[in-house]
mmCIF file of C-alpha atoms (C1' of nucleotides) in Angstrom:
data_model
loop_
_atom_site.group_PDB
_atom_site.id
_atom_site.type_symbol
_atom_site.label_atom_id
_atom_site.label_comp_id
_atom_site.label_asym_id
_atom_site.label_seq_id
_atom_site.Cartn_x
_atom_site.Cartn_y
_atom_site.Cartn_z
ATOM 1 C CA UNK H 1 4.214 -38.400 12.658
ATOM 2 C CA UNK H 2 5.121 -41.305 10.327
ATOM 3 C CA UNK H 3 3.883 -40.822 6.768
ATOM 4 C CA UNK H 4 1.248 -43.610 7.535
ATOM 5 C CA UNK H 5 -0.147 -42.224 10.247
ATOM 6 C CA UNK H 6 -0.130 -38.774 8.761
ATOM 7 C CA UNK H 7 -2.246 -40.020 5.819
ATOM 8 C CA UNK H 8 -4.995 -41.344 8.406
ATOM 9 C CA UNK H 9 -4.645 -37.931 10.101
ATOM 10 C CA UNK H 10 -4.764 -35.860 7.018
ATOM 11 C CA UNK H 11 -7.862 -37.847 5.759
ATOM 12 C CA UNK H 12 -9.520 -37.139 8.793
ATOM 13 C CA UNK H 13 -8.801 -33.621 8.808
ATOM 14 C CA UNK H 14 -10.330 -32.902 5.150
ATOM 15 C CA UNK H 15 -13.305 -34.785 5.972
ATOM 16 C CA UNK H 16 -13.881 -32.555 8.697
ATOM 17 C CA UNK H 17 -14.006 -29.667 6.898
ATOM 18 C CA UNK H 18 -15.877 -31.155 3.959
ATOM 19 C CA UNK H 19 -13.493 -31.952 1.504
ATOM 20 C CA UNK H 20 -13.199 -35.400 -0.339
ATOM 21 C CA UNK H 21 -9.812 -36.644 0.762
ATOM 22 C CA UNK H 22 -8.465 -37.202 -2.939
ATOM 23 C CA UNK H 23 -4.759 -38.562 -3.484
ATOM 24 C CA UNK H 24 -3.940 -34.962 -4.608
ATOM 25 C CA UNK H 25 -5.326 -33.269 -1.513
ATOM 26 C CA UNK H 26 -3.866 -35.612 0.822
ATOM 27 C CA UNK H 27 -0.577 -35.431 -0.567
ATOM 28 C CA UNK H 28 -0.518 -31.646 -0.663
ATOM 29 C CA UNK H 29 -1.872 -31.465 2.781
ATOM 30 C CA UNK H 30 0.958 -33.676 3.912
ATOM 31 C CA UNK H 31 3.409 -31.283 2.239
ATOM 32 C CA UNK H 32 1.696 -28.277 3.824
ATOM 33 C CA UNK H 33 0.905 -29.383 7.439
ATOM 34 C CA UNK H 34 3.413 -32.064 8.570
ATOM 35 C CA UNK H 35 6.356 -30.247 9.101
ATOM 36 C CA UNK H 36 5.460 -27.181 11.032
ATOM 37 C CA UNK H 37 4.704 -23.715 10.050
ATOM 38 C CA UNK H 38 5.302 -23.071 6.281
ATOM 39 C CA UNK H 39 4.816 -19.987 4.172
ATOM 40 C CA UNK H 40 4.725 -20.946 0.363
ATOM 41 C CA UNK H 41 3.532 -19.668 -3.070
ATOM 42 C CA UNK H 42 1.491 -22.323 -5.538
ATOM 43 C CA UNK H 43 4.367 -22.302 -7.957
ATOM 44 C CA UNK H 44 6.534 -23.627 -4.802
ATOM 45 C CA UNK H 45 4.143 -26.193 -3.747
ATOM 46 C CA UNK H 46 3.910 -27.485 -7.010
ATOM 47 C CA UNK H 47 7.432 -27.703 -7.509
ATOM 48 C CA UNK H 48 7.919 -29.450 -4.266
ATOM 49 C CA UNK H 49 5.240 -31.958 -5.192
ATOM 50 C CA UNK H 50 6.815 -32.866 -8.332
ATOM 51 C CA UNK H 51 10.160 -33.364 -6.786
ATOM 52 C CA UNK H 52 8.389 -35.638 -4.248
ATOM 53 C CA UNK H 53 6.843 -37.490 -7.255
ATOM 54 C CA UNK H 54 3.275 -36.498 -5.989
ATOM 55 C CA UNK H 55 1.197 -36.541 -9.278
ATOM 56 C CA UNK H 56 -0.538 -33.488 -9.477
ATOM 57 C CA UNK H 57 -1.129 -30.535 -11.925
ATOM 58 C CA UNK H 58 -0.617 -26.747 -11.166
ATOM 59 C CA UNK H 59 -4.257 -25.924 -11.542
ATOM 60 C CA UNK H 60 -4.848 -28.461 -9.210
ATOM 61 C CA UNK H 61 -2.593 -26.764 -6.727
ATOM 62 C CA UNK H 62 -3.967 -23.435 -7.180
ATOM 63 C CA UNK H 63 -7.807 -24.949 -6.810
ATOM 64 C CA UNK H 64 -6.611 -26.738 -3.601
ATOM 65 C CA UNK H 65 -4.609 -23.859 -1.759
ATOM 66 C CA UNK H 66 -8.276 -21.768 -2.428
ATOM 67 C CA UNK H 67 -9.944 -24.693 -1.169
ATOM 68 C CA UNK H 68 -7.815 -24.949 1.924
ATOM 69 C CA UNK H 69 -8.172 -21.048 2.231
ATOM 70 C CA UNK H 70 -11.853 -21.203 2.335
ATOM 71 C CA UNK H 71 -12.127 -24.208 4.520
ATOM 72 C CA UNK H 72 -9.908 -22.241 6.965
ATOM 73 C CA UNK H 73 -6.824 -24.757 7.023
ATOM 74 C CA UNK H 74 -4.969 -21.893 5.327
ATOM 75 C CA UNK H 75 -4.642 -18.180 5.469
ATOM 76 C CA UNK H 76 -3.384 -15.928 2.848
ATOM 77 C CA UNK H 77 -0.566 -13.545 3.516
ATOM 78 C CA UNK H 78 -0.420 -10.539 1.188
ATOM 79 C CA UNK H 79 2.984 -9.157 1.195
ATOM 80 C CA UNK H 80 3.726 -8.317 -2.621
ATOM 81 C CA UNK H 81 1.573 -7.450 -5.505
ATOM 82 C CA UNK H 82 1.144 -10.106 -8.055
ATOM 83 C CA UNK H 83 2.008 -13.144 -5.995
ATOM 84 C CA UNK H 84 0.158 -15.182 -3.347
ATOM 85 C CA UNK H 85 1.591 -16.571 -0.186
ATOM 86 C CA UNK H 86 -0.136 -19.013 2.063
ATOM 87 C CA UNK H 87 0.472 -19.393 5.444
ATOM 88 C CA UNK H 88 -0.338 -22.680 7.287
ATOM 89 C CA UNK H 89 -0.620 -20.860 10.738
ATOM 90 C CA UNK H 90 -4.209 -19.855 10.844
ATOM 91 C CA UNK H 91 -4.031 -17.815 14.178
ATOM 92 C CA UNK H 92 -3.341 -14.043 14.423
ATOM 93 C CA UNK H 93 0.248 -13.041 14.102
ATOM 94 C CA UNK H 94 2.313 -11.072 11.683
ATOM 95 C CA UNK H 95 4.936 -11.532 9.095
ATOM 96 C CA UNK H 96 8.394 -10.144 8.369
ATOM 97 C CA UNK H 97 8.939 -9.961 4.466
ATOM 98 C CA UNK H 98 12.185 -9.507 2.636
ATOM 99 C CA UNK H 99 11.831 -8.437 -0.504
ATOM 100 C CA UNK H 100 15.142 -9.437 -1.794
ATOM 101 C CA UNK H 101 14.780 -13.165 -1.085
ATOM 102 C CA UNK H 102 11.102 -13.357 -1.231
ATOM 103 C CA UNK H 103 10.966 -15.060 1.880
ATOM 104 C CA UNK H 104 8.097 -14.664 4.785
ATOM 105 C CA UNK H 105 8.927 -15.243 8.242
ATOM 106 C CA UNK H 106 6.192 -15.125 11.154
ATOM 107 C CA UNK H 107 7.220 -12.385 13.794
ATOM 108 C CA UNK H 108 6.306 -11.055 17.482
ATOM 109 C CA UNK H 109 4.359 -7.971 17.264
ATOM 110 C CA UNK H 110 4.923 -6.706 20.727
ATOM 111 C CA UNK H 111 1.291 -5.704 20.758
ATOM 112 C CA UNK H 112 -1.555 -7.826 21.942
ATOM 113 C CA UNK H 113 -3.898 -8.324 19.002
ATOM 114 C CA UNK H 114 -7.125 -7.065 20.812
ATOM 115 C CA UNK H 115 -5.010 -4.028 21.937
ATOM 116 C CA UNK H 116 -3.968 -3.321 18.026
ATOM 117 C CA UNK H 117 -7.644 -3.513 17.178
ATOM 118 C CA UNK H 118 -8.555 -0.971 19.880
ATOM 119 C CA UNK H 119 -5.763 1.437 18.784
ATOM 120 C CA UNK H 120 -7.107 1.403 15.336
ATOM 121 C CA UNK H 121 -9.464 4.335 14.279
ATOM 122 C CA UNK H 122 -11.948 2.596 11.996
ATOM 123 C CA UNK H 123 -13.770 4.158 9.172
ATOM 124 C CA UNK H 124 -17.306 5.105 10.345
ATOM 125 C CA UNK H 125 -19.882 2.412 9.616
ATOM 126 C CA UNK H 126 -17.198 -0.128 8.854
ATOM 127 C CA UNK H 127 -16.076 -2.991 10.999
ATOM 128 C CA UNK H 128 -12.277 -4.672 11.247
ATOM 129 C CA UNK H 129 -12.379 -8.390 9.972
ATOM 130 C CA UNK H 130 -8.433 -8.502 10.153
ATOM 131 C CA UNK H 131 -4.990 -6.415 10.955
ATOM 132 C CA UNK H 132 -2.237 -7.508 9.010
ATOM 133 C CA UNK H 133 1.007 -6.251 9.577
ATOM 134 C CA UNK H 134 3.857 -6.462 7.481
ATOM 135 C CA UNK H 135 7.341 -5.427 8.365
ATOM 136 C CA UNK H 136 9.681 -5.239 5.580
ATOM 137 C CA UNK H 137 13.150 -6.036 5.898
ATOM 138 C CA UNK H 138 16.618 -6.437 4.173
ATOM 139 C CA UNK H 139 20.008 -7.918 5.464
ATOM 140 C CA UNK H 140 21.762 -5.802 7.672
ATOM 141 C CA UNK H 141 24.608 -3.802 6.206
ATOM 142 C CA UNK H 142 27.734 -4.633 7.900
ATOM 143 C CA UNK H 143 29.434 -1.157 7.892
ATOM 144 C CA UNK T 1 -5.233 25.986 -7.515
ATOM 145 C CA UNK T 2 -6.133 26.735 -11.145
ATOM 146 C CA UNK T 3 -5.225 24.606 -14.031
ATOM 147 C CA UNK T 4 -3.004 26.714 -15.363
ATOM 148 C CA UNK T 5 -0.927 27.398 -12.247
ATOM 149 C CA UNK T 6 -0.743 23.680 -11.401
ATOM 150 C CA UNK T 7 0.674 22.852 -14.903
ATOM 151 C CA UNK T 8 3.814 24.902 -14.042
ATOM 152 C CA UNK T 9 3.786 23.832 -10.672
ATOM 153 C CA UNK T 10 3.533 20.066 -11.945
ATOM 154 C CA UNK T 11 6.381 20.885 -14.720
ATOM 155 C CA UNK T 12 8.774 22.102 -12.035
ATOM 156 C CA UNK T 13 7.946 19.106 -9.680
ATOM 157 C CA UNK T 14 8.914 16.808 -12.480
ATOM 158 C CA UNK T 15 11.853 18.495 -13.250
ATOM 159 C CA UNK T 16 13.119 18.517 -9.497
ATOM 160 C CA UNK T 17 13.082 14.722 -9.453
ATOM 161 C CA UNK T 18 14.754 14.486 -13.110
ATOM 162 C CA UNK T 19 11.751 13.307 -15.039
ATOM 163 C CA UNK T 20 11.431 15.242 -18.423
ATOM 164 C CA UNK T 21 7.697 17.050 -18.143
ATOM 165 C CA UNK T 22 6.042 15.501 -21.008
ATOM 166 C CA UNK T 23 2.555 16.017 -21.857
ATOM 167 C CA UNK T 24 1.498 12.456 -20.435
ATOM 168 C CA UNK T 25 3.500 12.870 -17.322
ATOM 169 C CA UNK T 26 2.169 16.349 -16.472
ATOM 170 C CA UNK T 27 -1.383 15.434 -17.239
ATOM 171 C CA UNK T 28 -0.861 12.229 -15.014
ATOM 172 C CA UNK T 29 0.680 14.232 -12.243
ATOM 173 C CA UNK T 30 -2.172 16.592 -12.301
ATOM 174 C CA UNK T 31 -4.907 13.808 -11.963
ATOM 175 C CA UNK T 32 -2.946 12.242 -9.136
ATOM 176 C CA UNK T 33 -1.669 15.182 -7.195
ATOM 177 C CA UNK T 34 -3.986 18.208 -7.719
ATOM 178 C CA UNK T 35 -6.780 17.023 -5.513
ATOM 179 C CA UNK T 36 -5.398 15.821 -2.250
ATOM 180 C CA UNK T 37 -4.675 12.320 -1.070
ATOM 181 C CA UNK T 38 -5.484 9.629 -3.383
ATOM 182 C CA UNK T 39 -5.238 5.742 -3.769
ATOM 183 C CA UNK T 40 -5.388 4.612 -7.134
ATOM 184 C CA UNK T 41 -4.786 1.544 -9.310
ATOM 185 C CA UNK T 42 -3.028 2.097 -12.690
ATOM 186 C CA UNK T 43 -6.424 0.770 -14.817
ATOM 187 C CA UNK T 44 -8.319 3.256 -12.628
ATOM 188 C CA UNK T 45 -6.343 6.122 -13.408
ATOM 189 C CA UNK T 46 -5.865 5.357 -17.126
ATOM 190 C CA UNK T 47 -9.707 5.322 -17.454
ATOM 191 C CA UNK T 48 -9.508 8.562 -15.392
ATOM 192 C CA UNK T 49 -7.413 9.987 -17.950
ATOM 193 C CA UNK T 50 -9.290 8.893 -20.986
ATOM 194 C CA UNK T 51 -12.511 10.247 -19.308
ATOM 195 C CA UNK T 52 -10.727 13.512 -19.302
ATOM 196 C CA UNK T 53 -9.459 13.354 -22.729
ATOM 197 C CA UNK T 54 -5.747 13.087 -21.915
ATOM 198 C CA UNK T 55 -4.240 11.286 -24.839
ATOM 199 C CA UNK T 56 -2.260 8.293 -23.059
ATOM 200 C CA UNK T 57 -1.715 4.850 -23.280
ATOM 201 C CA UNK T 58 -2.227 2.124 -20.499
ATOM 202 C CA UNK T 59 1.645 0.974 -20.724
ATOM 203 C CA UNK T 60 2.602 4.571 -20.245
ATOM 204 C CA UNK T 61 0.437 4.629 -17.248
ATOM 205 C CA UNK T 62 2.305 1.665 -15.856
ATOM 206 C CA UNK T 63 5.621 3.097 -16.769
ATOM 207 C CA UNK T 64 4.825 6.386 -15.185
ATOM 208 C CA UNK T 65 3.428 5.070 -12.138
ATOM 209 C CA UNK T 66 6.758 3.081 -11.617
ATOM 210 C CA UNK T 67 8.820 6.179 -12.628
ATOM 211 C CA UNK T 68 6.924 8.328 -10.139
ATOM 212 C CA UNK T 69 7.134 5.712 -7.429
ATOM 213 C CA UNK T 70 10.951 5.274 -8.130
ATOM 214 C CA UNK T 71 11.343 9.163 -7.717
ATOM 215 C CA UNK T 72 9.559 9.146 -4.349
ATOM 216 C CA UNK T 73 6.407 10.908 -5.743
ATOM 217 C CA UNK T 74 4.290 7.774 -5.073
ATOM 218 C CA UNK T 75 4.253 5.166 -2.529
ATOM 219 C CA UNK T 76 2.761 1.546 -3.314
ATOM 220 C CA UNK T 77 0.508 0.140 -1.119
ATOM 221 C CA UNK T 78 0.327 -3.712 -1.003
ATOM 222 C CA UNK T 79 -3.551 -4.710 0.073
ATOM 223 C CA UNK T 80 -4.368 -7.387 -2.402
ATOM 224 C CA UNK T 81 -2.477 -9.827 -4.356
ATOM 225 C CA UNK T 82 -2.805 -9.325 -8.446
ATOM 226 C CA UNK T 83 -3.511 -5.577 -8.167
ATOM 227 C CA UNK T 84 -1.245 -2.512 -7.203
ATOM 228 C CA UNK T 85 -2.514 0.364 -5.545
ATOM 229 C CA UNK T 86 -0.458 3.683 -5.587
ATOM 230 C CA UNK T 87 -0.973 6.491 -2.633
ATOM 231 C CA UNK T 88 0.197 9.876 -3.227
ATOM 232 C CA UNK T 89 0.566 10.304 0.646
ATOM 233 C CA UNK T 90 4.581 9.098 0.777
ATOM 234 C CA UNK T 91 4.811 9.819 4.464
ATOM 235 C CA UNK T 92 4.471 7.029 7.102
ATOM 236 C CA UNK T 93 0.740 6.057 7.703
ATOM 237 C CA UNK T 94 -1.462 3.131 7.287
ATOM 238 C CA UNK T 95 -4.575 2.049 5.489
ATOM 239 C CA UNK T 96 -7.861 0.406 5.704
ATOM 240 C CA UNK T 97 -9.128 -1.731 2.961
ATOM 241 C CA UNK T 98 -12.513 -2.800 2.133
ATOM 242 C CA UNK T 99 -12.261 -6.220 0.150
ATOM 243 C CA UNK T 100 -15.971 -5.769 -1.039
ATOM 244 C CA UNK T 101 -15.470 -2.491 -2.711
ATOM 245 C CA UNK T 102 -11.761 -2.240 -3.217
ATOM 246 C CA UNK T 103 -11.499 0.909 -1.605
ATOM 247 C CA UNK T 104 -8.396 1.993 0.394
ATOM 248 C CA UNK T 105 -8.505 4.724 3.093
ATOM 249 C CA UNK T 106 -5.528 6.258 5.136
ATOM 250 C CA UNK T 107 -5.980 5.621 8.830
ATOM 251 C CA UNK T 108 -4.548 6.731 12.039
ATOM 252 C CA UNK T 109 -2.892 3.979 13.976
ATOM 253 C CA UNK T 110 -2.740 4.983 17.842
ATOM 254 C CA UNK T 111 0.742 4.044 17.673
ATOM 255 C CA UNK T 112 3.530 6.085 16.659
ATOM 256 C CA UNK T 113 5.996 5.048 13.890
ATOM 257 C CA UNK T 114 9.136 4.764 15.996
ATOM 258 C CA UNK T 115 7.248 3.356 18.741
ATOM 259 C CA UNK T 116 5.740 0.755 16.322
ATOM 260 C CA UNK T 117 9.368 -0.092 14.838
ATOM 261 C CA UNK T 118 10.621 -0.652 18.295
ATOM 262 C CA UNK T 119 7.966 -3.122 19.430
ATOM 263 C CA UNK T 120 8.579 -5.512 16.544
ATOM 264 C CA UNK T 121 10.997 -8.141 17.156
ATOM 265 C CA UNK T 122 13.077 -8.332 13.825
ATOM 266 C CA UNK T 123 14.599 -11.398 12.584
ATOM 267 C CA UNK T 124 18.422 -11.473 13.343
ATOM 268 C CA UNK T 125 20.812 -10.043 10.590
ATOM 269 C CA UNK T 126 17.969 -7.871 9.486
ATOM 270 C CA UNK T 127 16.840 -4.558 9.813
ATOM 271 C CA UNK T 128 13.536 -2.759 8.869
ATOM 272 C CA UNK T 129 13.017 -1.072 5.637
ATOM 273 C CA UNK T 130 9.215 -0.316 6.506
ATOM 274 C CA UNK T 131 6.166 -1.302 8.529
ATOM 275 C CA UNK T 132 2.909 -1.551 6.897
ATOM 276 C CA UNK T 133 -0.190 -2.146 8.512
ATOM 277 C CA UNK T 134 -3.357 -2.892 6.570
ATOM 278 C CA UNK T 135 -6.791 -3.045 8.658
ATOM 279 C CA UNK T 136 -9.219 -5.000 6.478
ATOM 280 C CA UNK T 137 -12.750 -3.883 7.113
ATOM 281 C CA UNK T 138 -16.401 -4.421 5.871
ATOM 282 C CA UNK T 139 -19.514 -2.766 6.204
ATOM 283 C CA UNK T 140 -21.140 -2.860 9.730
ATOM 284 C CA UNK T 141 -23.881 -4.976 9.804
ATOM 285 C CA UNK T 142 -27.130 -3.299 10.766
ATOM 286 C CA UNK T 143 -28.323 -6.129 13.018
ATOM 287 C "C1'" DG G 1 -22.970 -45.821 -10.610
ATOM 288 C "C1'" DT G 2 -22.405 -41.117 -9.979
ATOM 289 C "C1'" DA G 3 -21.241 -36.953 -8.368
ATOM 290 C "C1'" DA G 4 -17.125 -34.807 -7.277
ATOM 291 C "C1'" DC G 5 -12.449 -34.196 -8.645
ATOM 292 C "C1'" DT G 6 -8.457 -33.829 -11.646
ATOM 293 C "C1'" DG G 7 -5.419 -32.603 -15.629
ATOM 294 C "C1'" DC G 8 -4.683 -30.092 -19.473
ATOM 295 C "C1'" DA G 9 -4.945 -26.332 -22.261
ATOM 296 C "C1'" DA G 10 -6.814 -22.456 -23.129
ATOM 297 C "C1'" DA G 11 -8.581 -17.981 -21.384
ATOM 298 C "C1'" DA G 12 -8.450 -14.399 -18.209
ATOM 299 C "C1'" DC G 13 -5.997 -10.458 -16.071
ATOM 300 C "C1'" DT G 14 -2.224 -7.453 -14.750
ATOM 301 C "C1'" DT G 15 2.042 -5.974 -15.770
ATOM 302 C "C1'" DT G 16 6.462 -5.402 -18.513
ATOM 303 C "C1'" DT G 17 8.987 -4.841 -22.987
ATOM 304 C "C1'" DG G 18 10.666 -4.055 -27.863
ATOM 305 C "C1'" DC G 19 10.594 -0.918 -31.124
ATOM 306 C "C1'" DA G 20 9.300 2.704 -34.831
ATOM 307 C "C1'" DA G 21 7.648 7.240 -34.434
ATOM 308 C "C1'" DC G 22 7.740 11.264 -31.830
ATOM 309 C "C1'" DC G 23 8.715 15.318 -28.898
ATOM 310 C "C1'" DA G 24 11.102 18.461 -25.715
ATOM 311 C "C1'" DG G 25 15.339 21.104 -25.135
ATOM 312 C "C1'" DC M 1 19.193 17.649 -34.136
ATOM 313 C "C1'" DT M 2 19.200 13.857 -30.918
ATOM 314 C "C1'" DG M 3 18.238 11.246 -26.898
ATOM 315 C "C1'" DG M 4 14.413 10.429 -23.992
ATOM 316 C "C1'" DT M 5 9.470 9.204 -24.350
ATOM 317 C "C1'" DT M 6 5.363 7.487 -25.821
ATOM 318 C "C1'" DG M 7 2.121 3.908 -28.264
ATOM 319 C "C1'" DC M 8 1.215 -0.303 -29.755
ATOM 320 C "C1'" DA M 9 1.347 -4.726 -29.762
ATOM 321 C "C1'" DA M 10 3.264 -8.702 -28.222
ATOM 322 C "C1'" DA M 11 5.029 -10.941 -24.250
ATOM 323 C "C1'" DA M 12 5.554 -12.500 -19.824
ATOM 324 C "C1'" DG M 13 3.780 -14.067 -15.234
ATOM 325 C "C1'" DT M 14 0.263 -15.450 -12.190
ATOM 326 C "C1'" DT M 15 -4.206 -17.420 -11.455
ATOM 327 C "C1'" DT M 16 -8.817 -19.111 -13.285
ATOM 328 C "C1'" DT M 17 -11.792 -21.801 -16.090
ATOM 329 C "C1'" DG M 18 -14.201 -25.150 -19.254
ATOM 330 C "C1'" DC M 19 -14.453 -29.629 -20.260
ATOM 331 C "C1'" DA M 20 -13.426 -34.765 -21.086
ATOM 332 C "C1'" DG M 21 -11.643 -38.084 -18.504
ATOM 333 C "C1'" DT M 22 -11.122 -40.314 -13.660
ATOM 334 C "C1'" DT M 23 -12.008 -41.359 -8.584
ATOM 335 C "C1'" DA M 24 -13.768 -41.902 -4.089
ATOM 336 C "C1'" DC M 25 -17.646 -43.657 -1.931
#
DNA sequence: GTAACTGCAAAACTTTTGCAACCAG
DNA sequence: CTGGTTGCAAAAGTTTTGCAGTTAC
């Protein structure tokens, strides 16, 4: 998709979820969604925006990420305490996390989502809102 | 176990993992381990210590929790960004987390740990250091 | 025009750290 | 004694917020 057509598409998508398509939101949406699935932190997205000469403040990046999450455009992935990661893939799937590099990747769990929910023994009086699997990984050691 | 005998036991356990059994460490260890499995935050343990007239500072609670984790006495559970939970059960098991109450509970996943690891498609060149399953729950709605 | 949004700086939180005083061995 | 620990306060890191100014419509 060209930048031009992306802007039109992004503007439309923002309107659909009830967010006014401001310059900052459209620019951040492009960074987030134009190039496939991404896992990103606020700081990281801010640095990227600055590098691409997008005029935006860190506070707005935080606010925007939260608004996008509330609108269902993003999903938060909890892999590390003290830092938030956002995932542009909002469908049910799971993650691998490398503590050393801080990198998050999607993984295929050999279990179907419904199957997984069925396996879980839910505390009484509660219902499941989500199941998150985080596989912690590190570089394989060359012995 | 009586308080007296607990202190002797706790002192021994701390020595075993190479930590000097100071007043604060012994007192915190008792709060943590004397009454079955617990899931607790630093702030929460500090409040509990203060309520029981244990003379300890919040900084020491943080340091102690980290030392206990490094020593293998505790395990960290990542369920929420921006707050650390520690679990006194260090064996392989999984958690239910209620976002509303902030409460963490152990759950039984209907899958054996080895089986779970076998199912996962690990990114190439990486090996698994752990698999954490967090089931997000909320109160069942009475319709 | 006006309500929504942004930027900045300050605040709020959680967690870590530096260092003098303190305590266990 | 003496080195490991603690407490305090200060710092560090992430995220939120208050408010004056700007922008989308």
